[in-house]
Short mmCIF file of C-alpha atoms in Angstrom, two decimals:
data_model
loop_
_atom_site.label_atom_id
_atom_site.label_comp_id
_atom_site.label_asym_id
_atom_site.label_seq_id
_atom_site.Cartn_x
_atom_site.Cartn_y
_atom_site.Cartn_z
CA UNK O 1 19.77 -44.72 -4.25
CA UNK O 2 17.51 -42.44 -6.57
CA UNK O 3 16.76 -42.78 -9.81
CA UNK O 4 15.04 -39.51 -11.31
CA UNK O 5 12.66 -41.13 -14.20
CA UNK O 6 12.09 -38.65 -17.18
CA UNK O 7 9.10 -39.31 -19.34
CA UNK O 8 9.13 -37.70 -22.86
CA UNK O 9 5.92 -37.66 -24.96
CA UNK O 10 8.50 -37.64 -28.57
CA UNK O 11 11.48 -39.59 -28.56
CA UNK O 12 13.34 -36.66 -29.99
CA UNK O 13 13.12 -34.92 -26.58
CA UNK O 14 14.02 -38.20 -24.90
CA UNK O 15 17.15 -38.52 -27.00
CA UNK O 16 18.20 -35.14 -26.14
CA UNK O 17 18.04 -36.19 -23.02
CA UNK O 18 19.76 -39.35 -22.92
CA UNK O 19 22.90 -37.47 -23.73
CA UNK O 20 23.56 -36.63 -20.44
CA UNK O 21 25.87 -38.82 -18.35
CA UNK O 22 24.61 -41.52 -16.17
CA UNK O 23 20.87 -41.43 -17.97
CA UNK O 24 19.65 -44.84 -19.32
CA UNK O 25 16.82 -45.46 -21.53
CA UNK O 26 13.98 -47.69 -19.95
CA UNK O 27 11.78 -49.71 -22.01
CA UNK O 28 10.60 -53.29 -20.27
CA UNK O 29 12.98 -52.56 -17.58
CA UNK O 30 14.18 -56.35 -17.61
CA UNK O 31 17.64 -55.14 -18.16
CA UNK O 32 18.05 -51.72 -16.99
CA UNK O 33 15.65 -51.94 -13.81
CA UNK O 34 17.57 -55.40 -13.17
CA UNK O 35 21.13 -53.92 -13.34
CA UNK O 36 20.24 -50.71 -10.97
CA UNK O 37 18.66 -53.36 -8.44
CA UNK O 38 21.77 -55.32 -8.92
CA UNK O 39 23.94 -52.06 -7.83
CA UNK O 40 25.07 -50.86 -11.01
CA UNK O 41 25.68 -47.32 -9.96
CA UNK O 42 26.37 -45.99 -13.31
CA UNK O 43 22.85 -45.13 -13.76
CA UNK O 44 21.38 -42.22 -11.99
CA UNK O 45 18.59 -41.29 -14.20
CA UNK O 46 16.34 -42.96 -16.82
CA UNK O 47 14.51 -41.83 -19.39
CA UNK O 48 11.61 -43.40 -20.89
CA UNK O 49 8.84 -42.27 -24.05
CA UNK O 50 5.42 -42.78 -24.16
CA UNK O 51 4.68 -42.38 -27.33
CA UNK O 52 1.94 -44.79 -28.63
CA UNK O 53 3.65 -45.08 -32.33
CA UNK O 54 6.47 -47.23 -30.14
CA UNK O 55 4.04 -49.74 -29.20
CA UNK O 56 2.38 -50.32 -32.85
CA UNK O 57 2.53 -53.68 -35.00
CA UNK O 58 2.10 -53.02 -38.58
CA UNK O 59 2.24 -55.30 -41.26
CA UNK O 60 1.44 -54.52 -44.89
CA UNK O 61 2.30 -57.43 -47.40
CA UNK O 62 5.24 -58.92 -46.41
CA UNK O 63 6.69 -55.64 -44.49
CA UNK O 64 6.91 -55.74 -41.13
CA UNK O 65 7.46 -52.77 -38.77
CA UNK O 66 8.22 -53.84 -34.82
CA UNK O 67 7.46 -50.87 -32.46
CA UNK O 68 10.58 -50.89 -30.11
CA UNK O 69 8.23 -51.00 -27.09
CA UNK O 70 6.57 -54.01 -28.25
CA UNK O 71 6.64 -56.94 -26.00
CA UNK O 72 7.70 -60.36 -26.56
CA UNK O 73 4.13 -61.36 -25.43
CA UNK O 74 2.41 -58.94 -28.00
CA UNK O 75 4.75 -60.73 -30.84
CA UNK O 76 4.00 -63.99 -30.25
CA UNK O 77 0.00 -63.71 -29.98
CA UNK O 78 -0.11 -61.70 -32.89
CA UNK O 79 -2.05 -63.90 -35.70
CA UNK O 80 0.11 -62.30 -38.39
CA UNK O 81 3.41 -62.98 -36.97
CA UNK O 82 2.93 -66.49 -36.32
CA UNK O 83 6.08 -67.57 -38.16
CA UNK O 84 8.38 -65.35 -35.43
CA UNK O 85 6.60 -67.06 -32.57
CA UNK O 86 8.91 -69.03 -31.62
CA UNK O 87 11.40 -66.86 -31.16
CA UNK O 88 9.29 -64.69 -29.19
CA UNK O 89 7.88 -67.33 -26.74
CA UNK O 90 11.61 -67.97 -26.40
CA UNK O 91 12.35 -65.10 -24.27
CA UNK O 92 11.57 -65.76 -20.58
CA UNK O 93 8.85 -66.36 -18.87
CA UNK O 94 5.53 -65.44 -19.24
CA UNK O 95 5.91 -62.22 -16.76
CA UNK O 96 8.93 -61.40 -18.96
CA UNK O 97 7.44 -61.80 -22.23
CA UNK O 98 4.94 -58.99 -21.18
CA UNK O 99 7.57 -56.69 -20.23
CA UNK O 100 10.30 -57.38 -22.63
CA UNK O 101 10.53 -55.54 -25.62
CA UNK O 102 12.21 -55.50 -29.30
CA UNK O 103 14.42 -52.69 -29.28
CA UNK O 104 15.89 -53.69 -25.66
CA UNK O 105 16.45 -57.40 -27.01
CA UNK O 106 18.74 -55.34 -29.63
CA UNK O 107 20.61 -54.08 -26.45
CA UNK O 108 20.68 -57.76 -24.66
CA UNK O 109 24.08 -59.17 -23.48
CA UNK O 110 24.53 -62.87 -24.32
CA UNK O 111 23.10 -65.44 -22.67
CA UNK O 112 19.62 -63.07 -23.89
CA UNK O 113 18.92 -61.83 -26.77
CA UNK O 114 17.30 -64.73 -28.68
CA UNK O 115 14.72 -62.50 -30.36
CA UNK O 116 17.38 -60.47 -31.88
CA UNK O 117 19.10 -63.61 -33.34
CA UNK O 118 15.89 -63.83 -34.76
CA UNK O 119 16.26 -60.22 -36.46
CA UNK O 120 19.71 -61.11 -37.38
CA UNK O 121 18.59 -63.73 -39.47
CA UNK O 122 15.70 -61.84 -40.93
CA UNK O 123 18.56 -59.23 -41.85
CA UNK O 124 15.77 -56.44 -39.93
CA UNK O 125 16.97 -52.96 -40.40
CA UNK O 126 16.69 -51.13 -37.28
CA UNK O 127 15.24 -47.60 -36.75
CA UNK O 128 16.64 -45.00 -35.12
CA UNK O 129 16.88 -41.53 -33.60
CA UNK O 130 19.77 -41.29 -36.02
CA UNK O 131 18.80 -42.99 -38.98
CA UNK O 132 17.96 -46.43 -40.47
CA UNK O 133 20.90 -48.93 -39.78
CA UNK O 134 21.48 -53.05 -40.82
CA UNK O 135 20.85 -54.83 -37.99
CA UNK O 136 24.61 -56.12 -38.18
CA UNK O 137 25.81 -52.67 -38.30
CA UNK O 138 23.66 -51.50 -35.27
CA UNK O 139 24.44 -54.80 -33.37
CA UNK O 140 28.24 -54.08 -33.80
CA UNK O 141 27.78 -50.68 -33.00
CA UNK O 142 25.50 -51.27 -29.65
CA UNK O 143 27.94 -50.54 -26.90
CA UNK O 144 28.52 -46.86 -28.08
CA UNK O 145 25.42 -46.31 -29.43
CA UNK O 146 23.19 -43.39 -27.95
CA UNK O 147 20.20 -42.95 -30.33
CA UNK O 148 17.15 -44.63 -28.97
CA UNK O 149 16.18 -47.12 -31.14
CA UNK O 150 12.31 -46.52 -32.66
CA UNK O 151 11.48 -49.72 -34.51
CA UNK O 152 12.98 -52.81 -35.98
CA UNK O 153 11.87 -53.40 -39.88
CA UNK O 154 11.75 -56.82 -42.17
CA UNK O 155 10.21 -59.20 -44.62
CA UNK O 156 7.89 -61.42 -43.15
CA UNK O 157 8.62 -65.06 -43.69
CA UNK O 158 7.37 -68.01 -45.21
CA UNK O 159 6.77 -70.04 -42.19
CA UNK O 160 8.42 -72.89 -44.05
CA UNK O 161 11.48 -70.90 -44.65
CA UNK O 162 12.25 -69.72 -41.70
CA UNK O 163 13.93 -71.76 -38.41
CA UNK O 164 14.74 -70.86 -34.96
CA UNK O 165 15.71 -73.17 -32.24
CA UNK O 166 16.68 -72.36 -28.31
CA UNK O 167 18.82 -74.50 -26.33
CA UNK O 168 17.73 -74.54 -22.76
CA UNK O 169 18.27 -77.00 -19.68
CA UNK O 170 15.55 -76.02 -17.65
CA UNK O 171 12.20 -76.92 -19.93
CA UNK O 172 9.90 -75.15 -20.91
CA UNK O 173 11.70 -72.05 -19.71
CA UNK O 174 15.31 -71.33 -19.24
CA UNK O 175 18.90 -69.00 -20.02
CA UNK O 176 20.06 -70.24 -23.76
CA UNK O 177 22.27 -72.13 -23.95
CA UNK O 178 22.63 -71.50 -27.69
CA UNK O 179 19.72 -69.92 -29.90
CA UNK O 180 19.96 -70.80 -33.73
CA UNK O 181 17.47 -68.67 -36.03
CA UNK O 182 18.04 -69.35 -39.85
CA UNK O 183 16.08 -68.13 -43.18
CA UNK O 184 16.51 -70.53 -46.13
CA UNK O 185 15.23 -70.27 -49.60
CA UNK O 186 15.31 -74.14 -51.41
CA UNK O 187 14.72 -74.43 -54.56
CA UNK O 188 11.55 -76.89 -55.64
CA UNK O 189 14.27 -79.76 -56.00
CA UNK O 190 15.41 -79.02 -52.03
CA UNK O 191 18.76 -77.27 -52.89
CA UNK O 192 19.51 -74.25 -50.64
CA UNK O 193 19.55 -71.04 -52.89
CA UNK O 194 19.71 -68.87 -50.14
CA UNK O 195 20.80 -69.04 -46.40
CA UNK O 196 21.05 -66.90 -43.46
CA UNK O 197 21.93 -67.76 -40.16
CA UNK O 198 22.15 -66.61 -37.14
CA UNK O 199 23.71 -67.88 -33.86
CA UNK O 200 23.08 -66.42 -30.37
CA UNK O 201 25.74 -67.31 -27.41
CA UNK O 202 28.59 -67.67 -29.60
CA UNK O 203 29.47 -63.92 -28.93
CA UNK O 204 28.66 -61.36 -26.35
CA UNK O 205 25.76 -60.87 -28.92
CA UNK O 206 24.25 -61.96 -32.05
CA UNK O 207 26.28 -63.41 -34.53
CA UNK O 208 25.87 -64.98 -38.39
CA UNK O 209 27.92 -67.97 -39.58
CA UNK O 210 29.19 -66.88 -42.82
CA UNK O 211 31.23 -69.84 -43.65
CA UNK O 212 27.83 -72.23 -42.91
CA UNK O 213 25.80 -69.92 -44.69
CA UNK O 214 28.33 -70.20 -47.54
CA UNK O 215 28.40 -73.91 -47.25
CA UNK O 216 24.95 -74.87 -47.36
CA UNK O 217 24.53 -73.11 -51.05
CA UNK O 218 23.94 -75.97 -53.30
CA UNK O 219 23.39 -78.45 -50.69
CA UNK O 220 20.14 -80.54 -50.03
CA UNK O 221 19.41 -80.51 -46.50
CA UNK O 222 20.37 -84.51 -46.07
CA UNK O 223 23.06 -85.37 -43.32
CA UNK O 224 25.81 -85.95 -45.42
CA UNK O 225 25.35 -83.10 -47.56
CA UNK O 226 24.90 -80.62 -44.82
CA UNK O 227 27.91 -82.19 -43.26
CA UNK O 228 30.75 -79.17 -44.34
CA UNK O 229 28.29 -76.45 -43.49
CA UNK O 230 28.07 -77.88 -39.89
CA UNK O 231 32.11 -78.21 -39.77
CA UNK O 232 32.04 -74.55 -40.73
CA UNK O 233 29.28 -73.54 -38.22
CA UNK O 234 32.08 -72.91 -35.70
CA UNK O 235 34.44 -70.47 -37.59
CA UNK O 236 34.87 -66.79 -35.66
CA UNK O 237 32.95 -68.31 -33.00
CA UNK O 238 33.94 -67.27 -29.70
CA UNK O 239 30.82 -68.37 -27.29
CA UNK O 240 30.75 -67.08 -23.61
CA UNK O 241 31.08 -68.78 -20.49
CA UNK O 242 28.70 -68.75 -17.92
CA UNK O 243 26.85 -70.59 -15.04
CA UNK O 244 24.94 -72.25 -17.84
CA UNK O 245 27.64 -73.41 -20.24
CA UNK O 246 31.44 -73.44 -21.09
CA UNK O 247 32.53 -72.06 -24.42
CA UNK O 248 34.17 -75.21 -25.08
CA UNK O 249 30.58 -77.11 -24.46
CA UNK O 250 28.63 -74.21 -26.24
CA UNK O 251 31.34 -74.78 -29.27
CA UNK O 252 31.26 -78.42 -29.05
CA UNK O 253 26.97 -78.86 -29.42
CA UNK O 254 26.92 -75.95 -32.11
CA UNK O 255 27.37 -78.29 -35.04
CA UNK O 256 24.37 -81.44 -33.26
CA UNK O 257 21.64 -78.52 -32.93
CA UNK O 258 22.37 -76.95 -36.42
CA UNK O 259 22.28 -80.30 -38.05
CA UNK O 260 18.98 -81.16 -36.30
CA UNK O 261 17.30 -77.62 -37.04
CA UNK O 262 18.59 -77.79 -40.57
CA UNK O 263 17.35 -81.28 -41.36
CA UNK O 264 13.84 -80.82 -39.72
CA UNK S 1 15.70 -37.36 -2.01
CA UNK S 2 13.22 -36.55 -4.46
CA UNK S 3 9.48 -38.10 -3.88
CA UNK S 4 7.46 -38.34 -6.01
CA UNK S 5 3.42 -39.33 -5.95
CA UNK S 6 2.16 -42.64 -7.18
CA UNK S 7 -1.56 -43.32 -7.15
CA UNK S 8 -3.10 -46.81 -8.22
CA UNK S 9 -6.00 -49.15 -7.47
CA UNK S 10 -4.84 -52.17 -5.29
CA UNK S 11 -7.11 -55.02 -5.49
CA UNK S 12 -10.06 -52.60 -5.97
CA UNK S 13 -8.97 -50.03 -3.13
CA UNK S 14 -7.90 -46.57 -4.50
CA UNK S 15 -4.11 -46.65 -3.11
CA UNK S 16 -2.04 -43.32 -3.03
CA UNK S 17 1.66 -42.60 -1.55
CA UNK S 18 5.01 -40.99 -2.24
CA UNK S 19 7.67 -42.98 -3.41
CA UNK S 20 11.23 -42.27 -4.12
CA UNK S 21 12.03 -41.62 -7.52
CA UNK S 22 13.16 -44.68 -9.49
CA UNK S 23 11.61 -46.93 -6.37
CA UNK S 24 10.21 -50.25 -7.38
CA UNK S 25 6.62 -51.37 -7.36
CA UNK S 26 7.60 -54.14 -4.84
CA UNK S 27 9.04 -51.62 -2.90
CA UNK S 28 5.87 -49.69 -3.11
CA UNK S 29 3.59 -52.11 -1.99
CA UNK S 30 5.52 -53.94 0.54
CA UNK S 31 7.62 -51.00 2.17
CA UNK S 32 4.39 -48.32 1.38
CA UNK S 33 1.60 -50.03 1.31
CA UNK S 34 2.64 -52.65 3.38
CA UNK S 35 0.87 -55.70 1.40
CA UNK S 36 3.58 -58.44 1.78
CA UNK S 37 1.95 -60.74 0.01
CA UNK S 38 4.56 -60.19 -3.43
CA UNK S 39 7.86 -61.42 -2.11
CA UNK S 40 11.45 -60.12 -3.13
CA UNK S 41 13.21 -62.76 -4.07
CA UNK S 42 15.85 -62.29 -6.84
CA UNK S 43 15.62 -59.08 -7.96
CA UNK S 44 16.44 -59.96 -11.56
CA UNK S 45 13.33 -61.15 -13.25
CA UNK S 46 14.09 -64.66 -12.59
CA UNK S 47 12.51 -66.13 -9.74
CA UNK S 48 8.46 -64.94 -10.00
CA UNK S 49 8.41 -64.35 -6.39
CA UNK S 50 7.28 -60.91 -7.11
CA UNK S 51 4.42 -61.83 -9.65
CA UNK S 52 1.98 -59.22 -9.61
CA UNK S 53 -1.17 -58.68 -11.96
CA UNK S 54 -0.73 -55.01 -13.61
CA UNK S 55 -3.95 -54.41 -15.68
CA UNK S 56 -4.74 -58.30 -16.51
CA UNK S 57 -1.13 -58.77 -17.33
CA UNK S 58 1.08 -60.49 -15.35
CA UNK S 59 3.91 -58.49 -14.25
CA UNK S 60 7.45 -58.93 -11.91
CA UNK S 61 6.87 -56.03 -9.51
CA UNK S 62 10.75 -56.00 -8.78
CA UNK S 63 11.30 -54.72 -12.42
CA UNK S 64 8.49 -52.40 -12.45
CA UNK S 65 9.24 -48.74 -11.55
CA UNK S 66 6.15 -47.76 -8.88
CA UNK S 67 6.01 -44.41 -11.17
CA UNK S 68 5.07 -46.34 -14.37
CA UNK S 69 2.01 -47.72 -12.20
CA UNK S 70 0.11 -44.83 -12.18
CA UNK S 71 -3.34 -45.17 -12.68
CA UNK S 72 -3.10 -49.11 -13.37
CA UNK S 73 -5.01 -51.45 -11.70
CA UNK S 74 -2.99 -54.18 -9.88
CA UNK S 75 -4.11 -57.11 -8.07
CA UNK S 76 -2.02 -59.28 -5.78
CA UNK S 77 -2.50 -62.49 -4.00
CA UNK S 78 -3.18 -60.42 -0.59
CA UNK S 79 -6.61 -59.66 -2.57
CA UNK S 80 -7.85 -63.21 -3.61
CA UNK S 81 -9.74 -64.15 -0.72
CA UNK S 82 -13.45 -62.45 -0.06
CA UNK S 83 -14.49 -61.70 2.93
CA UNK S 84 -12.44 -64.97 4.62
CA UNK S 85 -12.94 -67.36 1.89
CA UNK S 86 -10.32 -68.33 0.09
CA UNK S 87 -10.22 -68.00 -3.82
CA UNK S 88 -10.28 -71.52 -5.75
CA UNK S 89 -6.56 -71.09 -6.27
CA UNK S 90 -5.53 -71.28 -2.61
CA UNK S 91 -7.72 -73.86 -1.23
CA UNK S 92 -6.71 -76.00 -3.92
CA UNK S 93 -2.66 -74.83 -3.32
CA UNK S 94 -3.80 -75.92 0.13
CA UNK S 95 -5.57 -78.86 -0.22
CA UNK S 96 -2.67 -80.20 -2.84
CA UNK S 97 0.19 -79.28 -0.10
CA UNK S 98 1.23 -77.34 -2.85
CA UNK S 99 3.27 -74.94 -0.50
CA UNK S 100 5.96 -75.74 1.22
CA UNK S 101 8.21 -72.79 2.63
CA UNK S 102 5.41 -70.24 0.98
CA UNK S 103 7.91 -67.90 -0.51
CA UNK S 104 7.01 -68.79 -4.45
CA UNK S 105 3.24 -68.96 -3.41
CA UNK S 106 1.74 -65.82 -4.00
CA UNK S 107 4.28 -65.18 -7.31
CA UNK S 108 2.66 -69.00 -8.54
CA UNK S 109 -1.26 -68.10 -8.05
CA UNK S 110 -0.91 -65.01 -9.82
CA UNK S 111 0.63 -66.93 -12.44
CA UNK S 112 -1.92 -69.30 -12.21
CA UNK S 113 -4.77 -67.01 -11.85
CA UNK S 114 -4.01 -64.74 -15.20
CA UNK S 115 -3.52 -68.86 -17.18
CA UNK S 116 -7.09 -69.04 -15.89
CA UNK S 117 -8.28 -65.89 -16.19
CA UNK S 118 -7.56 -66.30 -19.87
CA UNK S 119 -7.79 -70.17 -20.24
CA UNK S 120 -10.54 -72.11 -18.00
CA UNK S 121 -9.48 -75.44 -18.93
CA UNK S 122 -6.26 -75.56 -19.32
CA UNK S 123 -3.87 -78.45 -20.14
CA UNK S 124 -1.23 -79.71 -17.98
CA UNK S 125 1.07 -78.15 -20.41
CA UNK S 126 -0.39 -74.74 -20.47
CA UNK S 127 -0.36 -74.42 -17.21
CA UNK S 128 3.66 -75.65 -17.27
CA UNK S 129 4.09 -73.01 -19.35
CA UNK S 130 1.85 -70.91 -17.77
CA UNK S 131 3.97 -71.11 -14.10
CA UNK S 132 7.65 -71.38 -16.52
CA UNK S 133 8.79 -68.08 -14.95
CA UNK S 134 8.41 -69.23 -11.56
CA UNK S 135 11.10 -70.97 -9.25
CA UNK S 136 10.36 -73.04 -6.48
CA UNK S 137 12.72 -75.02 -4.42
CA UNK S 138 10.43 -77.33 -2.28
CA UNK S 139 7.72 -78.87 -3.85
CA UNK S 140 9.40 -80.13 -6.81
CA UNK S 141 6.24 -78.19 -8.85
CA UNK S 142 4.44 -81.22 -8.78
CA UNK S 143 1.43 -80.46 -5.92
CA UNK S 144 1.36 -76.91 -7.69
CA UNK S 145 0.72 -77.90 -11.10
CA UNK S 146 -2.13 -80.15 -9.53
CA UNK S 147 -3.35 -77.75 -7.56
CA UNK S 148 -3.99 -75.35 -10.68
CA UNK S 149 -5.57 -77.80 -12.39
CA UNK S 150 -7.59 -78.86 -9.51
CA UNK S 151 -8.65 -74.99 -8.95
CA UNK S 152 -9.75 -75.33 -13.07
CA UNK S 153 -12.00 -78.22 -12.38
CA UNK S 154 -13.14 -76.52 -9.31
CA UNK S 155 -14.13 -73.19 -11.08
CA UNK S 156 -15.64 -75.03 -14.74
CA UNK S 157 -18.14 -77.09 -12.13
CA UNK S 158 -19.25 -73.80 -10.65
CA UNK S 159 -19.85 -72.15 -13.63
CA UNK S 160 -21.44 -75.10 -15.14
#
């Protein structure tokens, strides 16, 4: 089968383009490129931008702006972005992190995704072709969404405030089998003031976990007082199933790898 | 079907053929080309078999569109060995019996060659890391990760 490639120089033209049935936007092509090889005959064209603004990394102050082109690989060397590492040198292997990019993380099914999980904690905003949307709104929105996505927007953060862990059974690199990412403020005595989490695999994508967010307020980050918080982890959870995990195993070791990111 | 051109430099030979539109760079260079040495394996991005090096970076051919190639510079393991000696990499894959079956072979020494490329002297677990996006189901990845360290030793004591 053929698969007509468009290039557009602006990503105006491309979304004009990617109107028309059957087109699919390529970025990395570690989803799209993987789905026609696996027979997915729903796509019959793809259209891709070159524009060099896509690619960029720019950080002033605290702000960061994520091309949507830029690659896992290009995150996690970057020495100004050291605090997101993590989650970028969670995604795949070292052939993937090169290709893989931000905005199609955005776009990646469950058991991937782990860099947006990241973003979801970070509460990013992501840009595009139509506007500026909260990445919850835009992850929600995802499956009908036709606007190319340009760039993904946050506050950098203290490396001591922010957390992400992957869950993996093949070491160093393997398919999550959960992905935490959390941003906590603590006040100087160690109480939470502030939490956001984020869990990845307890959904077909990205999801927070508002009643452990809620929870931890107040809290120090001892076992016993993080205790309700990690009983609440599991609320509106509803984690897939696949050659990796059971929901009922994903569900089960939610609360153990919470506890042990939250009281590192 | 549409064709359309692709030109690129192949381990330092100026390569140039029509491709279908939308046709892989594995595709290209096995089916095309006909260098073998990057091997289909899964398809999907998961296996490595199909490691290629795209302008220093490494790269799964499989997921690459041949189109997107243009003008890139792309090395595979076909092109390691000058004029019928082997690079570092596979005499020491050799030497180590660090290939069993073969397939993952050419997908782990580029994999191995970009880690030292970039990183002479690496440690075990950079080069771990280094091969984490490559399967193989013989060796157990012992004899390879010795073998790219051997090839590390090998190359520092040349240069030094």
């Amino acid at each position: 089968m053929s698969l007509a490639l468009q290039t557009f120089s602006s990503v105006k033209d491309a979304n004009a383009a990617l109107q028309a049935a059957g087109a699919r936007y390529l970025g990395g092509g570690t989803l799209v490129i993987r789905a026609a090889n696996e027979g997915d005959v729903s796509i019959s064209s793809l259209i891709r931008v070159n524009d060099p603004g896509l690619l960029q990394i720019a950080v002033s102050g605290a702000k960061v702006r994520l091309g949507a082109s830029v690659t896992m690989a290009a995150i996690a060397r970057h020495p100004e972005l050291a605090a997101l590492a993590p989650a970028a040198r969670a995604v795949g292997g070292p052939a993937i992190r090169n290709m893989a990019t931000v905005g199609g993380n955005l776009f990646a099914p469950a058991p991937y995704g782990d860099f947006a999980v990241a973003l979801l904690a970070l509460d990013a905003t992501v840009d595009t072709e139509d506007g500026e949307l909260a990445v919850e709104t835009f992850l929600a929105g995802r499956d009908t969404s036709r606007a190319i996505v340009t760039a993904a927007t946050f506050s950098l953060p203290k490396a001591e405030s922010f957390r992400f862990l992957k869950v993996s059974r093949v070491k160093p690199k393997g398919v999550s089998v959960l992905s935490i990412a959390a941003l906590l403020e603590l006040a100087p005595d160690g109480t939470v003031t502030s939490a956001r989490i984020a869990l990845g695999c307890m959904a077909d994508r990205p999801m927070r976990a508002l009643a452990a967010e809620k929870a931890l307020l107040g809290c120090k980050l001892t076992p016993q007082e993080i205790a309700p918080a990690l009983a609440a982890a599991s609320e509106g959870i509803a984690p897939i199933t696949d050659p990796i995990a059971s929901a009922w195993y994903r569900a089960e070791v939610l609360p153990v790898h919470l506890g042990r990111l939250l009281s590192n | 079907m549409a064709k359309v051109p692709v030109q690129f430099t192949l381990n330092g030979s100026e390569k140039a053929e029509f491709v279908e539109s939308g046709a892989t760079l594995l595709h290209a260079l096995r089916d095309k080309i006909g260098d073998t040495s990057p091997k289909g394996g899964c398809h999907q991005g998961t296996c490595g078999a199909c490691s290629v090096i795209i302008d220093g970076e490494l790269r799964l051919s499989c997921l690459t569109l041949a189109e997107t190639c243009n003008g890139a510079a792309i090395t595979t393991t076909a092109g390691l060995a000058e004029g019928g000696v082997l690079h570092p990499l596979q005499r020491a894959f050799l030497d180590a019996f660090a290939t069993q079956c073969g397939f993952c072979t050419p997908g782990m020494i580029m994999a191995a060659k970009v880690l030292l490329d970039r990183t002479p002297n690496p440690s075990r677990e950079d080069v771990v890391e280094a091969l984490s996006g490559n399967i193989c189901r013989c060796t157990g990845y012992e004899p390879i990760i010795q073998a790219v360290l051997t090839a590390a030793r090998a190359n520092s004591q040349n240069a030094a």
